[in-house]
mmCIF file of C-alpha atoms in Angstrom:
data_model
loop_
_atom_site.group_PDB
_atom_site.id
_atom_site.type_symbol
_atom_site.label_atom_id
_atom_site.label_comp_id
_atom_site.label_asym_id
_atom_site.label_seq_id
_atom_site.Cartn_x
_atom_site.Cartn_y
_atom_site.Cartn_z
ATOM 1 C CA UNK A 1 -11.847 1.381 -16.472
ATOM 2 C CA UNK A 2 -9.522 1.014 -13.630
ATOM 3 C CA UNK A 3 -10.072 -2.120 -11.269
ATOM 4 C CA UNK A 4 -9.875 0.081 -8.248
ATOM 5 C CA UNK A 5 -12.478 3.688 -8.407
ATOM 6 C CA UNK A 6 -11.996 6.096 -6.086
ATOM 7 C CA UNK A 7 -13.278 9.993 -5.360
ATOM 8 C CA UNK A 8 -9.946 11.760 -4.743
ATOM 9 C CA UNK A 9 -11.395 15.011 -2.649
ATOM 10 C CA UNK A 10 -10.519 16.949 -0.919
ATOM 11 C CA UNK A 11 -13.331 16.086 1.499
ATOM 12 C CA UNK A 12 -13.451 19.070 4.152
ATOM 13 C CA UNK A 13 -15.481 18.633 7.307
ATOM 14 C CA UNK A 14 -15.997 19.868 10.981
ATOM 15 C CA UNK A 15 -14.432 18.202 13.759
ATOM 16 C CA UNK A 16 -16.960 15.692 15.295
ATOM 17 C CA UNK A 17 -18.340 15.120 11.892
ATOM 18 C CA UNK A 18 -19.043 11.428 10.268
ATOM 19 C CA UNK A 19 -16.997 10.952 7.408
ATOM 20 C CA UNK A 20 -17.470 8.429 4.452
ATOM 21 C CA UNK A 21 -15.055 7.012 2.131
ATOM 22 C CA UNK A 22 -15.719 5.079 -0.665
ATOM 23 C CA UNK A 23 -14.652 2.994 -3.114
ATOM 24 C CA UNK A 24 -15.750 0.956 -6.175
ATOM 25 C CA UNK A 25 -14.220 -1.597 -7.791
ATOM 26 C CA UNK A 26 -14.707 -4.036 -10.961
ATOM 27 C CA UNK A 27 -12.601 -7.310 -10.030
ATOM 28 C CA UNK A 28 -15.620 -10.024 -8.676
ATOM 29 C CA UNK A 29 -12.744 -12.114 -7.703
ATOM 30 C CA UNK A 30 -11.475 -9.242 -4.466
ATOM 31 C CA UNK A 31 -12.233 -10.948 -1.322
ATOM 32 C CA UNK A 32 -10.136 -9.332 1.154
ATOM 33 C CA UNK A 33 -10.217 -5.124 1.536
ATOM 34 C CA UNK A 34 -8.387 -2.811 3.321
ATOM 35 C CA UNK A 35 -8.061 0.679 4.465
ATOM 36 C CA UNK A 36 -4.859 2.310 4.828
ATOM 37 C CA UNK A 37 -4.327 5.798 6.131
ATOM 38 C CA UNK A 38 -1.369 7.647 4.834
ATOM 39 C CA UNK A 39 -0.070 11.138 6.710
ATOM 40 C CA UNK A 40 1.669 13.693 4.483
ATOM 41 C CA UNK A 41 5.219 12.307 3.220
ATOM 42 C CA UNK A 42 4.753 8.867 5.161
ATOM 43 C CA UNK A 43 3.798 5.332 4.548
ATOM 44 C CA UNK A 44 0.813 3.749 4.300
ATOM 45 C CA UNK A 45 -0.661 2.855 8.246
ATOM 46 C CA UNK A 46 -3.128 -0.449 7.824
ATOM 47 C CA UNK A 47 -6.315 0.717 9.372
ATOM 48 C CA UNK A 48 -8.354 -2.103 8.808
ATOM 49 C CA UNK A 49 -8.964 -5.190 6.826
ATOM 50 C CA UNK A 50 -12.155 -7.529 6.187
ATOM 51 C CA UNK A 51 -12.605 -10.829 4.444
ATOM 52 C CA UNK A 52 -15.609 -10.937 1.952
ATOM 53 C CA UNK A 53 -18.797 -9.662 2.725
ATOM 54 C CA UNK A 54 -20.683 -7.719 6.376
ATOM 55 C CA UNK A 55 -19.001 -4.651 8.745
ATOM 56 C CA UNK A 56 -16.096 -4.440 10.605
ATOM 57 C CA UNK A 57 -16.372 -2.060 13.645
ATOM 58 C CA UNK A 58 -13.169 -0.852 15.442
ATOM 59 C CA UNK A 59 -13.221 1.893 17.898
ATOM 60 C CA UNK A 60 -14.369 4.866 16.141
ATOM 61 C CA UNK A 61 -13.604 2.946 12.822
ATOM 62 C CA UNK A 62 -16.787 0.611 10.684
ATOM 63 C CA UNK A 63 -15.540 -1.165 7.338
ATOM 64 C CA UNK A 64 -18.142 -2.159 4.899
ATOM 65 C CA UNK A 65 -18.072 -4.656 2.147
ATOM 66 C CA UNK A 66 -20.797 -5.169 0.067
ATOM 67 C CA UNK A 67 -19.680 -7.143 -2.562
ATOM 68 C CA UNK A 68 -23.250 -7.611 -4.602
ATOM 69 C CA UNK A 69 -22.541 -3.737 -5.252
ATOM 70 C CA UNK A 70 -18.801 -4.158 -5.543
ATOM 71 C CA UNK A 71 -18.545 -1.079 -3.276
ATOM 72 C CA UNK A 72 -16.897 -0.628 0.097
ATOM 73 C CA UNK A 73 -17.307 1.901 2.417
ATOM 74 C CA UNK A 74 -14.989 3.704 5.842
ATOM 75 C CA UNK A 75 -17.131 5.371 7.733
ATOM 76 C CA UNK A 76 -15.349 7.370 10.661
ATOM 77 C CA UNK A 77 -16.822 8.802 13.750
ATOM 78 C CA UNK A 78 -17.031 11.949 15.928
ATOM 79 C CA UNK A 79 -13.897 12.734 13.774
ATOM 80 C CA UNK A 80 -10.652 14.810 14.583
ATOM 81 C CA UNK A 81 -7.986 16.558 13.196
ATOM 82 C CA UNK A 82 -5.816 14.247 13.831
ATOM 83 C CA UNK A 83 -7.913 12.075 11.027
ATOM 84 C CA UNK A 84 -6.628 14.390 8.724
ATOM 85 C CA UNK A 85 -4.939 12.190 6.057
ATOM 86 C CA UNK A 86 -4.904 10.561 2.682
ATOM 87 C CA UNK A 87 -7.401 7.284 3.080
ATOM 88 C CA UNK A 88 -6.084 4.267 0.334
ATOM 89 C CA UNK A 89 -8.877 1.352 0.037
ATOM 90 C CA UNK A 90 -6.943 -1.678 -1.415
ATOM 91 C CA UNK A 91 -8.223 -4.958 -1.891
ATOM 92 C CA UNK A 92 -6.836 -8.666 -3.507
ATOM 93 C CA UNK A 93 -8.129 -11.923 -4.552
ATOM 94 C CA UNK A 94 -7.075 -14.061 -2.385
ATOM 95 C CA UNK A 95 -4.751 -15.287 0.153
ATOM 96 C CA UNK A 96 -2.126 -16.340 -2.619
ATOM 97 C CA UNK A 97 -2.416 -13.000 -4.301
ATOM 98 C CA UNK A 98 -0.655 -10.716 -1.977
ATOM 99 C CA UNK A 99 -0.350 -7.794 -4.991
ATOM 100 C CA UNK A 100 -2.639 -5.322 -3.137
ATOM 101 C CA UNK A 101 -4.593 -2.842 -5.653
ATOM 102 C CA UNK A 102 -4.834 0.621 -4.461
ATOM 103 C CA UNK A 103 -7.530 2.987 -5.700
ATOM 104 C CA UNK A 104 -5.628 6.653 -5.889
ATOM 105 C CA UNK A 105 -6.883 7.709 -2.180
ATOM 106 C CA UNK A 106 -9.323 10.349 -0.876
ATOM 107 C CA UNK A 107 -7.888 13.678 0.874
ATOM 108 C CA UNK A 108 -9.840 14.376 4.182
ATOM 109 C CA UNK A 109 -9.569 17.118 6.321
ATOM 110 C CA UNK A 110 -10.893 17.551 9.514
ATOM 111 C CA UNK A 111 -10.950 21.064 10.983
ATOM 112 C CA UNK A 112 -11.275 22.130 15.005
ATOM 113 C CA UNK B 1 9.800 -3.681 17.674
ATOM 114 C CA UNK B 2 11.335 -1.974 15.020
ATOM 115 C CA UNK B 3 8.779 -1.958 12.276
ATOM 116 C CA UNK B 4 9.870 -1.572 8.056
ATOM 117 C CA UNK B 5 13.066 0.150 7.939
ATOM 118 C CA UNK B 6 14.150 2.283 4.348
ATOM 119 C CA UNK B 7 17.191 3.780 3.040
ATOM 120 C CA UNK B 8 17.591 6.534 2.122
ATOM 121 C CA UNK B 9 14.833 8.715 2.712
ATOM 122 C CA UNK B 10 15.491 10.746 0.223
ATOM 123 C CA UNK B 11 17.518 10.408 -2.837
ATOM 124 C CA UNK B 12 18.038 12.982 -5.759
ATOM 125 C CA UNK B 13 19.426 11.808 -9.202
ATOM 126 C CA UNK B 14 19.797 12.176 -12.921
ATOM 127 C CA UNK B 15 18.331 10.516 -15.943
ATOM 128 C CA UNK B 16 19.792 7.649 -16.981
ATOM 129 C CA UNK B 17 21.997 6.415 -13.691
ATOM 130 C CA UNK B 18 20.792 3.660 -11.660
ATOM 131 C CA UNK B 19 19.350 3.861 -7.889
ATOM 132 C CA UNK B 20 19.339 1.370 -5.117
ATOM 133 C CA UNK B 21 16.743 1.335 -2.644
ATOM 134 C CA UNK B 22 17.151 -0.793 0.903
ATOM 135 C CA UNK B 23 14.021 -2.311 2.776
ATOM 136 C CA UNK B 24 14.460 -4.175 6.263
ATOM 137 C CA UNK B 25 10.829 -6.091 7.161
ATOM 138 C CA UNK B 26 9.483 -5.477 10.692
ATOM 139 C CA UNK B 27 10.153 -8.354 12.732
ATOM 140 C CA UNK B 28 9.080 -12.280 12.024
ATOM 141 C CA UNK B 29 8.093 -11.473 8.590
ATOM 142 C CA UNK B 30 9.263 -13.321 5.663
ATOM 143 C CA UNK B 31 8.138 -11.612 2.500
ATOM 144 C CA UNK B 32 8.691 -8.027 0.915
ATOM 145 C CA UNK B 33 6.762 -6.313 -1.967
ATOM 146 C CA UNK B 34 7.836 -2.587 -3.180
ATOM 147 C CA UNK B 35 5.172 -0.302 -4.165
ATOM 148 C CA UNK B 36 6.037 2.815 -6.639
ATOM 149 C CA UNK B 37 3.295 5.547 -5.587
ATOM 150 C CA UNK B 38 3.561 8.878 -7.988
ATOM 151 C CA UNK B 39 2.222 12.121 -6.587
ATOM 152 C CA UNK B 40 -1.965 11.847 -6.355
ATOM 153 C CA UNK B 41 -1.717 8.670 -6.885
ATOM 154 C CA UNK B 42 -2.596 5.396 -5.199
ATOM 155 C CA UNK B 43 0.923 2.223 -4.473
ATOM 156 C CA UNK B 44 1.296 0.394 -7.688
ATOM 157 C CA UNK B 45 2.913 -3.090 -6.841
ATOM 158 C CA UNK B 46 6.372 -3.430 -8.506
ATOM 159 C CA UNK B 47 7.344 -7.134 -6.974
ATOM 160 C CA UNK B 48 6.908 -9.300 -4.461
ATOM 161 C CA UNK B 49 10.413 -11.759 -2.820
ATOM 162 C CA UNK B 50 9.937 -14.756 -0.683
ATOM 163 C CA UNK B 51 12.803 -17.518 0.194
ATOM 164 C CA UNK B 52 15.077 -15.098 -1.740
ATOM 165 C CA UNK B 53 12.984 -15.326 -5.072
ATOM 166 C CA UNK B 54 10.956 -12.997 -6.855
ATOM 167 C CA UNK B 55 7.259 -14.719 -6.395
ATOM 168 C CA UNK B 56 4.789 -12.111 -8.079
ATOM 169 C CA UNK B 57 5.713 -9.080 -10.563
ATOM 170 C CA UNK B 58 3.861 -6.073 -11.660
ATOM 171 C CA UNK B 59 3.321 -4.203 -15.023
ATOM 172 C CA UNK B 60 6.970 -2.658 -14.319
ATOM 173 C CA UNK B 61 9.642 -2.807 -16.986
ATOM 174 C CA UNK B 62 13.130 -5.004 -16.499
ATOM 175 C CA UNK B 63 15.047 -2.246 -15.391
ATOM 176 C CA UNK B 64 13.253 -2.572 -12.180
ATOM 177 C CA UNK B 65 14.767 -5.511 -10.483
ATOM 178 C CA UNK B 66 15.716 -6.939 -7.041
ATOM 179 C CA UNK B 67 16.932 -8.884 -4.355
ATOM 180 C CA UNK B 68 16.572 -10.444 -1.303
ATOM 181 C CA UNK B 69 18.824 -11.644 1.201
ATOM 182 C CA UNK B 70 19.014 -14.620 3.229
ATOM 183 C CA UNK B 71 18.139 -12.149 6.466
ATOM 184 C CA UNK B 72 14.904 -11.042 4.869
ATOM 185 C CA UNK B 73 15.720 -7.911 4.060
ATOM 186 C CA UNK B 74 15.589 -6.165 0.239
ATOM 187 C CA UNK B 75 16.829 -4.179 -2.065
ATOM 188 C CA UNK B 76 14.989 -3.017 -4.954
ATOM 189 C CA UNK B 77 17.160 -1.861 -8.254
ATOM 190 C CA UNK B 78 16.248 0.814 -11.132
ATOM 191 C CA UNK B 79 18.602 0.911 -13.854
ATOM 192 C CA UNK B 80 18.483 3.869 -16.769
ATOM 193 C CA UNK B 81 16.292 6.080 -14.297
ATOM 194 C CA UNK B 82 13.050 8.640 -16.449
ATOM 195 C CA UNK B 83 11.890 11.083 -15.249
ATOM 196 C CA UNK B 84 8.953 9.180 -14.830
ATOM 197 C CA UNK B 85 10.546 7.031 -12.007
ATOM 198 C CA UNK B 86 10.460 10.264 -9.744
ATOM 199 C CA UNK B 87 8.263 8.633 -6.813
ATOM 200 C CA UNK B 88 8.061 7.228 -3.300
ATOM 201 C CA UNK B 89 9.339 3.989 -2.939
ATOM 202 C CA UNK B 90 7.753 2.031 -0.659
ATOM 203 C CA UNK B 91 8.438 -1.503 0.427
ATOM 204 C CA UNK B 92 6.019 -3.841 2.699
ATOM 205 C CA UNK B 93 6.827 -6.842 4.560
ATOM 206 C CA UNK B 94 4.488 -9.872 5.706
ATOM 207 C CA UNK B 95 4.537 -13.315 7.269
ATOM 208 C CA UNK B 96 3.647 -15.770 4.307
ATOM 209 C CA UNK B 97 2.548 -18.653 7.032
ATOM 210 C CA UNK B 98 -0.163 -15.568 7.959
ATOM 211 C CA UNK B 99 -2.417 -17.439 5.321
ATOM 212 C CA UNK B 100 -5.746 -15.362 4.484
ATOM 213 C CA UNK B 101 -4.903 -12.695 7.485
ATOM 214 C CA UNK B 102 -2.043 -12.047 5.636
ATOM 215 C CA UNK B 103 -1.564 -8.116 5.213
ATOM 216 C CA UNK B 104 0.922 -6.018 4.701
ATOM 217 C CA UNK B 105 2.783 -3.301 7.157
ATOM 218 C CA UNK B 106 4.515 -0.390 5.092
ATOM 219 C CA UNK B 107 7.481 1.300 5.833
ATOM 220 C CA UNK B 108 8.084 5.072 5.423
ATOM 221 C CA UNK B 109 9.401 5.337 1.795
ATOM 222 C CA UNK B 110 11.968 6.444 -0.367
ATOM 223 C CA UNK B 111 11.387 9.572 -1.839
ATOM 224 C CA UNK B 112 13.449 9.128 -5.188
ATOM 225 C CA UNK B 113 13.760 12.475 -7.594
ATOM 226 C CA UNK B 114 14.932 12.190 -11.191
ATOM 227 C CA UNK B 115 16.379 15.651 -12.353
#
């Protein structure tokens, strides 16, 4: 089992939609997460990052950790094509483990 | 602010030579870790350098190596290239006095192609 699950896609929706993106993971010890967004043939763009449990709301952006569940969740609103991307969750165990752990990314895309 | 700087962006070469990859860290930070990400797939960490030293290492063979330099910038080595090692390249920089808000900005890649 890998440390890091998550649902590859494509996920396909309407522009304006709400988009979720999820991912699992098996490590109890993860107690910082992140969410990178990566564009075709780029680098990875840090989105947003949250320490242990609760949400983390940024513009159109809300992180969720819910570490009982070991699942973490992007939700983003009244989305647009510009959204369209590969999402990367990637979390580590602490502040002296900077080795983040990817899970393999979903593909969204967000059509006008 | 110039943020992570790579060279090349793309490189093409043939099994068994050996590839150097350059990384400059965006501005104030200390510390650089290279990421290998293969096609579908999520950054695998490779290694991490701070104060010149490698600090942290993946589940990456010893013909992946590197350096750092005393201005903070990288280079990260593959000797006796696979196909396999056909990848991006990608190298991230942090502040290690960030303490637990430390996270780590990503520069565009190398695109590396083993023929």
């Amino acid at each position: 089992q890998k440390e890091v699950e998550q649902d590859p896609g494509p996920l396909s929706v309407p522009e304006g939609a709400i988009v979720s993106l999820n991912c699992t993971y098996s490590n109890s010890a993860f107690q910082y997460f992140m969410w990178y967004r990566q564009y075709s043939r780029k680098g990875p763009e840090l989105l947003m990052y949250t320490y242990s449990s609760g949400n983390k709301e940024d513009g159109r952006f809300t992180a969720q950790v819910d570490k009982s569940s070991k699942y973490i969740s992007l939700f983003i609103r009244d989305s647009q094509p510009s959204d369209s991307a590969t999402y990367l969750c990637a979390m580590v165990e602490n502040q002296a483990g900077t080795a983040l752990i990817f899970g393999k990314g979903t593909t969204l895309s967000v059509s006008s | 602010d110039a943020g992570v700087t790579q060279s090349p962006t793309h490189l093409i070469k043939t099994r068994g030579q050996q590839v150097t990859l350059r990384c400059s860290p965006k501005s104030g930070h200390d510390t650089v870790s290279w990421y290998q990400q293969a096609l579908g797939q999520g950054p695998q960490f490779i290694f991490q350098y701070y104060e010149e030293e490698e600090r942290q290492r993946g589940n990456f063979p010893d013909r992946f190596s590197g350096h750092q330099f005393p201005n903070y910038s990288s280079e990260l080595n593959v000797n006796a290239l696979l196909l396999g090692d056909s990848a991006l390249y990608l190298c991230a920089s942090s502040w290690r006095g960030q303490g637990w808000e430390e996270t780590q900005y990503f520069g565009p890649g190398t695109r590396l192609l083993v023929l």
